[in-house]
PDB file of C-alpha atoms in Angstrom:
ATOM      1  CA  MET J  16      10.194 -38.596  -6.990  1.00  0.00           C
ATOM      2  CA  ARG J  17      14.022 -36.974  -6.803  1.00  0.00           C
ATOM      3  CA  LEU J  18      12.150 -34.281  -8.384  1.00  0.00           C
ATOM      4  CA  GLY J  19       9.110 -34.214  -6.057  1.00  0.00           C
ATOM      5  CA  TRP J  20      11.519 -33.659  -3.272  1.00  0.00           C
ATOM      6  CA  LEU J  21      13.353 -30.810  -5.050  1.00  0.00           C
ATOM      7  CA  SER J  22      10.040 -29.200  -5.510  1.00  0.00           C
ATOM      8  CA  LEU J  23       8.817 -29.467  -2.067  1.00  0.00           C
ATOM      9  CA  SER J  24      12.410 -28.403  -0.423  1.00  0.00           C
ATOM     10  CA  LEU J  25      11.886 -25.279  -3.221  1.00  0.00           C
ATOM     11  CA  MET J  26       8.572 -24.401  -2.045  1.00  0.00           C
ATOM     12  CA  LEU J  27       9.219 -24.719   1.816  1.00  0.00           C
ATOM     13  CA  SER J  28      12.701 -22.086   1.099  1.00  0.00           C
ATOM     14  CA  ILE J  29       9.870 -19.461  -0.850  1.00  0.00           C
ATOM     15  CA  THR J  30       7.540 -20.253   2.290  1.00  0.00           C
ATOM     16  CA  THR J  31       9.862 -19.896   4.800  1.00  0.00           C
ATOM     17  CA  HIS J  32      11.590 -16.938   3.166  1.00  0.00           C
ATOM     18  CA  ALA J  33       8.413 -15.119   2.966  1.00  0.00           C
ATOM     19  CA  VAL J  34       6.998 -15.441   6.240  1.00  0.00           C
ATOM     20  CA  ALA J  35      10.381 -13.888   6.995  1.00  0.00           C
ATOM     21  CA  ASP J  36       9.835 -11.084   5.130  1.00  0.00           C
ATOM     22  CA  SER J  37       6.331 -10.654   6.060  1.00  0.00           C
ATOM     23  CA  LYS J  38       7.629 -10.508  10.017  1.00  0.00           C
ATOM     24  CA  SER J  39      10.451  -8.444   9.152  1.00  0.00           C
ATOM     25  CA  THR J  40       8.137  -5.049   8.821  1.00  0.00           C
ATOM     26  CA  SER J  41       5.256  -4.212  11.315  1.00  0.00           C
ATOM     27  CA  ALA J  42       1.616  -4.074   9.829  1.00  0.00           C
ATOM     28  CA  SER J  43       1.020  -0.145   9.493  1.00  0.00           C
ATOM     29  CA  SER J  44       1.186   1.095   6.054  1.00  0.00           C
ATOM     30  CA  PRO J  45       3.820   3.272   5.211  1.00  0.00           C
ATOM     31  CA  LEU J  46       1.524   6.425   5.229  1.00  0.00           C
ATOM     32  CA  GLN J  47       0.345   5.146   8.351  1.00  0.00           C
ATOM     33  CA  THR J  48       4.410   5.249   9.678  1.00  0.00           C
ATOM     34  CA  LEU J  49       4.477   8.739   8.337  1.00  0.00           C
ATOM     35  CA  LEU J  50       1.502  10.027   9.927  1.00  0.00           C
ATOM     36  CA  GLN J  51       1.949   8.374  13.642  1.00  0.00           C
ATOM     37  CA  THR J  52       5.695  10.334  13.888  1.00  0.00           C
ATOM     38  CA  LYS J  53       5.200  14.187  13.824  1.00  0.00           C
ATOM     39  CA  ASN J  54       8.973  14.746  13.016  1.00  0.00           C
ATOM     40  CA  TRP J  55      10.668  12.839  10.203  1.00  0.00           C
ATOM     41  CA  GLY J  56      15.006  13.364   9.540  1.00  0.00           C
ATOM     42  CA  LEU J  57      15.585  13.187   5.711  1.00  0.00           C
ATOM     43  CA  VAL J  58      19.314  11.782   6.012  1.00  0.00           C
ATOM     44  CA  GLN J  59      21.460  12.071   3.128  1.00  0.00           C
ATOM     45  CA  PRO J  60      24.566  10.246   2.273  1.00  0.00           C
ATOM     46  CA  GLY J  61      27.742  12.429   2.773  1.00  0.00           C
ATOM     47  CA  THR J  62      26.295  15.314   4.685  1.00  0.00           C
ATOM     48  CA  MET J  63      25.651  16.137   8.366  1.00  0.00           C
ATOM     49  CA  CYS J  64      22.452  18.584   7.611  1.00  0.00           C
ATOM     50  CA  ILE J  65      19.220  16.921   7.987  1.00  0.00           C
ATOM     51  CA  GLU J  66      16.119  18.013   6.182  1.00  0.00           C
ATOM     52  CA  GLN J  67      12.848  18.022   8.773  1.00  0.00           C
ATOM     53  CA  TYR J  68       9.501  16.654   7.392  1.00  0.00           C
ATOM     54  CA  GLN J  69       6.424  17.118   9.065  1.00  0.00           C
ATOM     55  CA  PHE J  70       3.738  14.768   6.992  1.00  0.00           C
ATOM     56  CA  LEU J  71      -0.291  16.392   8.477  1.00  0.00           C
ATOM     57  CA  PRO J  72      -3.479  14.305   8.270  1.00  0.00           C
ATOM     58  CA  SER J  73      -4.418  17.387   6.642  1.00  0.00           C
ATOM     59  CA  GLY J  74      -2.414  16.311   3.372  1.00  0.00           C
ATOM     60  CA  GLU J  75      -0.019  19.010   4.359  1.00  0.00           C
ATOM     61  CA  VAL J  76       3.470  18.673   4.008  1.00  0.00           C
ATOM     62  CA  LEU J  77       6.138  20.895   5.943  1.00  0.00           C
ATOM     63  CA  ILE J  78       9.701  20.576   5.280  1.00  0.00           C
ATOM     64  CA  GLN J  79      12.484  22.603   6.259  1.00  0.00           C
ATOM     65  CA  SER J  80      16.238  21.896   4.816  1.00  0.00           C
ATOM     66  CA  ASN J  81      18.975  24.309   6.636  1.00  0.00           C
ATOM     67  CA  LYS J  82      17.437  27.548   5.944  1.00  0.00           C
ATOM     68  CA  GLU J  83      14.809  26.634   3.229  1.00  0.00           C
ATOM     69  CA  ARG J  84      11.590  26.471   4.776  1.00  0.00           C
ATOM     70  CA  VAL J  85       8.963  24.862   1.801  1.00  0.00           C
ATOM     71  CA  SER J  86       5.138  23.746   2.192  1.00  0.00           C
ATOM     72  CA  GLY J  87       3.225  21.997   0.360  1.00  0.00           C
ATOM     73  CA  THR J  88       0.421  18.976  -0.165  1.00  0.00           C
ATOM     74  CA  TYR J  89       0.699  15.450  -0.509  1.00  0.00           C
ATOM     75  CA  SER J  90      -0.944  12.482  -1.743  1.00  0.00           C
ATOM     76  CA  TYR J  91      -0.522   9.049  -1.028  1.00  0.00           C
ATOM     77  CA  LEU J  92      -0.681   6.690  -4.312  1.00  0.00           C
ATOM     78  CA  GLU J  93      -1.374   2.572  -3.625  1.00  0.00           C
ATOM     79  CA  LYS J  94       1.054   0.335  -5.379  1.00  0.00           C
ATOM     80  CA  GLN J  95      -0.704  -0.457  -8.761  1.00  0.00           C
ATOM     81  CA  GLN J  96       0.902  -3.850  -8.749  1.00  0.00           C
ATOM     82  CA  GLY J  97       2.005  -6.348  -5.877  1.00  0.00           C
ATOM     83  CA  PHE J  98       5.774  -5.835  -6.599  1.00  0.00           C
ATOM     84  CA  GLU J  99       5.410  -1.671  -6.629  1.00  0.00           C
ATOM     85  CA  LEU J 100       6.064   0.223  -3.964  1.00  0.00           C
ATOM     86  CA  PRO J 101       3.537   2.903  -2.675  1.00  0.00           C
ATOM     87  CA  ALA J 102       4.575   6.298  -3.912  1.00  0.00           C
ATOM     88  CA  VAL J 103       3.923   9.884  -1.909  1.00  0.00           C
ATOM     89  CA  VAL J 104       3.640  12.975  -4.665  1.00  0.00           C
ATOM     90  CA  ILE J 105       4.682  16.033  -2.879  1.00  0.00           C
ATOM     91  CA  ASN J 106       2.884  19.271  -4.733  1.00  0.00           C
ATOM     92  CA  PHE J 107       4.965  22.532  -3.291  1.00  0.00           C
ATOM     93  CA  LYS J 108       3.357  25.512  -2.640  1.00  0.00           C
ATOM     94  CA  THR J 109       5.353  27.848  -0.926  1.00  0.00           C
ATOM     95  CA  ASP J 110       9.232  28.128  -0.728  1.00  0.00           C
ATOM     96  CA  ASN J 111      11.280  31.038   1.327  1.00  0.00           C
ATOM     97  CA  GLN J 112      14.278  30.629  -1.519  1.00  0.00           C
ATOM     98  CA  GLN J 113      16.980  30.220   1.202  1.00  0.00           C
ATOM     99  CA  PRO J 114      19.773  27.664   1.019  1.00  0.00           C
ATOM    100  CA  ASP J 115      19.089  24.177   1.460  1.00  0.00           C
ATOM    101  CA  CYS J 116      21.045  21.174   2.932  1.00  0.00           C
ATOM    102  CA  ALA J 117      22.591  20.955  -0.391  1.00  0.00           C
ATOM    103  CA  GLY J 118      23.275  24.508  -0.820  1.00  0.00           C
ATOM    104  CA  ASN J 119      20.549  25.218  -3.400  1.00  0.00           C
ATOM    105  CA  SER J 120      18.029  27.895  -3.596  1.00  0.00           C
ATOM    106  CA  GLU J 121      15.973  27.518  -6.081  1.00  0.00           C
ATOM    107  CA  ASN J 122      12.282  28.120  -6.035  1.00  0.00           C
ATOM    108  CA  GLN J 123      10.104  25.049  -5.990  1.00  0.00           C
ATOM    109  CA  ALA J 124       6.708  26.553  -5.598  1.00  0.00           C
ATOM    110  CA  GLY J 125       5.007  25.019  -8.483  1.00  0.00           C
ATOM    111  CA  THR J 126       6.862  21.589  -8.764  1.00  0.00           C
ATOM    112  CA  SER J 127       6.497  18.463  -7.644  1.00  0.00           C
ATOM    113  CA  THR J 128       7.938  15.133  -6.371  1.00  0.00           C
ATOM    114  CA  THR J 129       7.403  11.794  -6.890  1.00  0.00           C
ATOM    115  CA  ASN J 130       8.783   9.358  -3.690  1.00  0.00           C
ATOM    116  CA  PHE J 131       8.450   5.900  -3.690  1.00  0.00           C
ATOM    117  CA  ILE J 132       8.299   4.776  -0.092  1.00  0.00           C
ATOM    118  CA  LYS J 133       9.898   1.646   1.196  1.00  0.00           C
ATOM    119  CA  LYS J 134       9.303   0.597   4.536  1.00  0.00           C
ATOM    120  CA  GLU J 135      11.883  -1.002   6.352  1.00  0.00           C
ATOM    121  CA  SER J 136      10.479  -0.487  10.284  1.00  0.00           C
ATOM    122  CA  ASP J 137       8.830   2.347  12.035  1.00  0.00           C
ATOM    123  CA  GLN J 138      12.135   3.751  12.226  1.00  0.00           C
ATOM    124  CA  LYS J 139      13.606   3.779   8.816  1.00  0.00           C
ATOM    125  CA  VAL J 140      11.766   4.697   5.600  1.00  0.00           C
ATOM    126  CA  TYR J 141      13.380   5.185   2.853  1.00  0.00           C
ATOM    127  CA  PHE J 142      12.602   7.543  -0.264  1.00  0.00           C
ATOM    128  CA  CYS J 143      13.110   5.384  -3.575  1.00  0.00           C
ATOM    129  CA  LEU J 144      13.884   6.744  -7.386  1.00  0.00           C
ATOM    130  CA  ASP J 145      11.956   3.333  -8.434  1.00  0.00           C
ATOM    131  CA  SER J 146       8.862   1.770  -7.752  1.00  0.00           C
ATOM    132  CA  LEU J 147      11.143  -1.313  -7.233  1.00  0.00           C
ATOM    133  CA  GLY J 148      12.912   0.083  -4.860  1.00  0.00           C
ATOM    134  CA  LYS J 149      16.218  -0.767  -6.196  1.00  0.00           C
ATOM    135  CA  SER J 150      17.453   3.169  -5.916  1.00  0.00           C
ATOM    136  CA  CYS J 151      17.250   4.249  -2.387  1.00  0.00           C
ATOM    137  CA  PRO J 152      19.423   7.224  -1.817  1.00  0.00           C
ATOM    138  CA  VAL J 153      17.698   8.668   1.369  1.00  0.00           C
ATOM    139  CA  TYR J 154      15.392   7.699   3.976  1.00  0.00           C
ATOM    140  CA  LEU J 155      13.334   9.147   6.774  1.00  0.00           C
ATOM    141  CA  ARG J 156      13.978   8.592  10.666  1.00  0.00           C
ATOM    142  CA  PRO J 157      11.683   9.828  13.546  1.00  0.00           C
ATOM    143  CA  GLU J 158      13.226  13.261  15.326  1.00  0.00           C
ATOM    144  CA  ARG J 159      12.423  14.456  18.454  1.00  0.00           C
TER     145      ARG J 159
END
């Protein structure tokens, strides 16, 4: 009987955490959230410079970082496993080769980047380096 109570207690604990987790984020997908707000600011630790992102419904993305102006296309990849995060792949098309927030002026045209998306809320969406969301060094926030 003691084992039964332990099992029931564990199941109630897991259920409580699952319900709490499902209530902590709104129902919209990360992509819907990115499209609902016109301008997003990418916050990077250790810098006051905020990169500006616009994800357009057409699949285009516009990025401003310091003096750099980049355009490209993005695609949204649904998560493959239940525990993985969805991802946004950005293919850079044009780059004016001016310094970005980090001081880099490399031409990114013709390159791509994959960012896994971890949505904390409609006000904070993390860009993660891994599909499990363990390393998420920067986040996007709505800008006006």
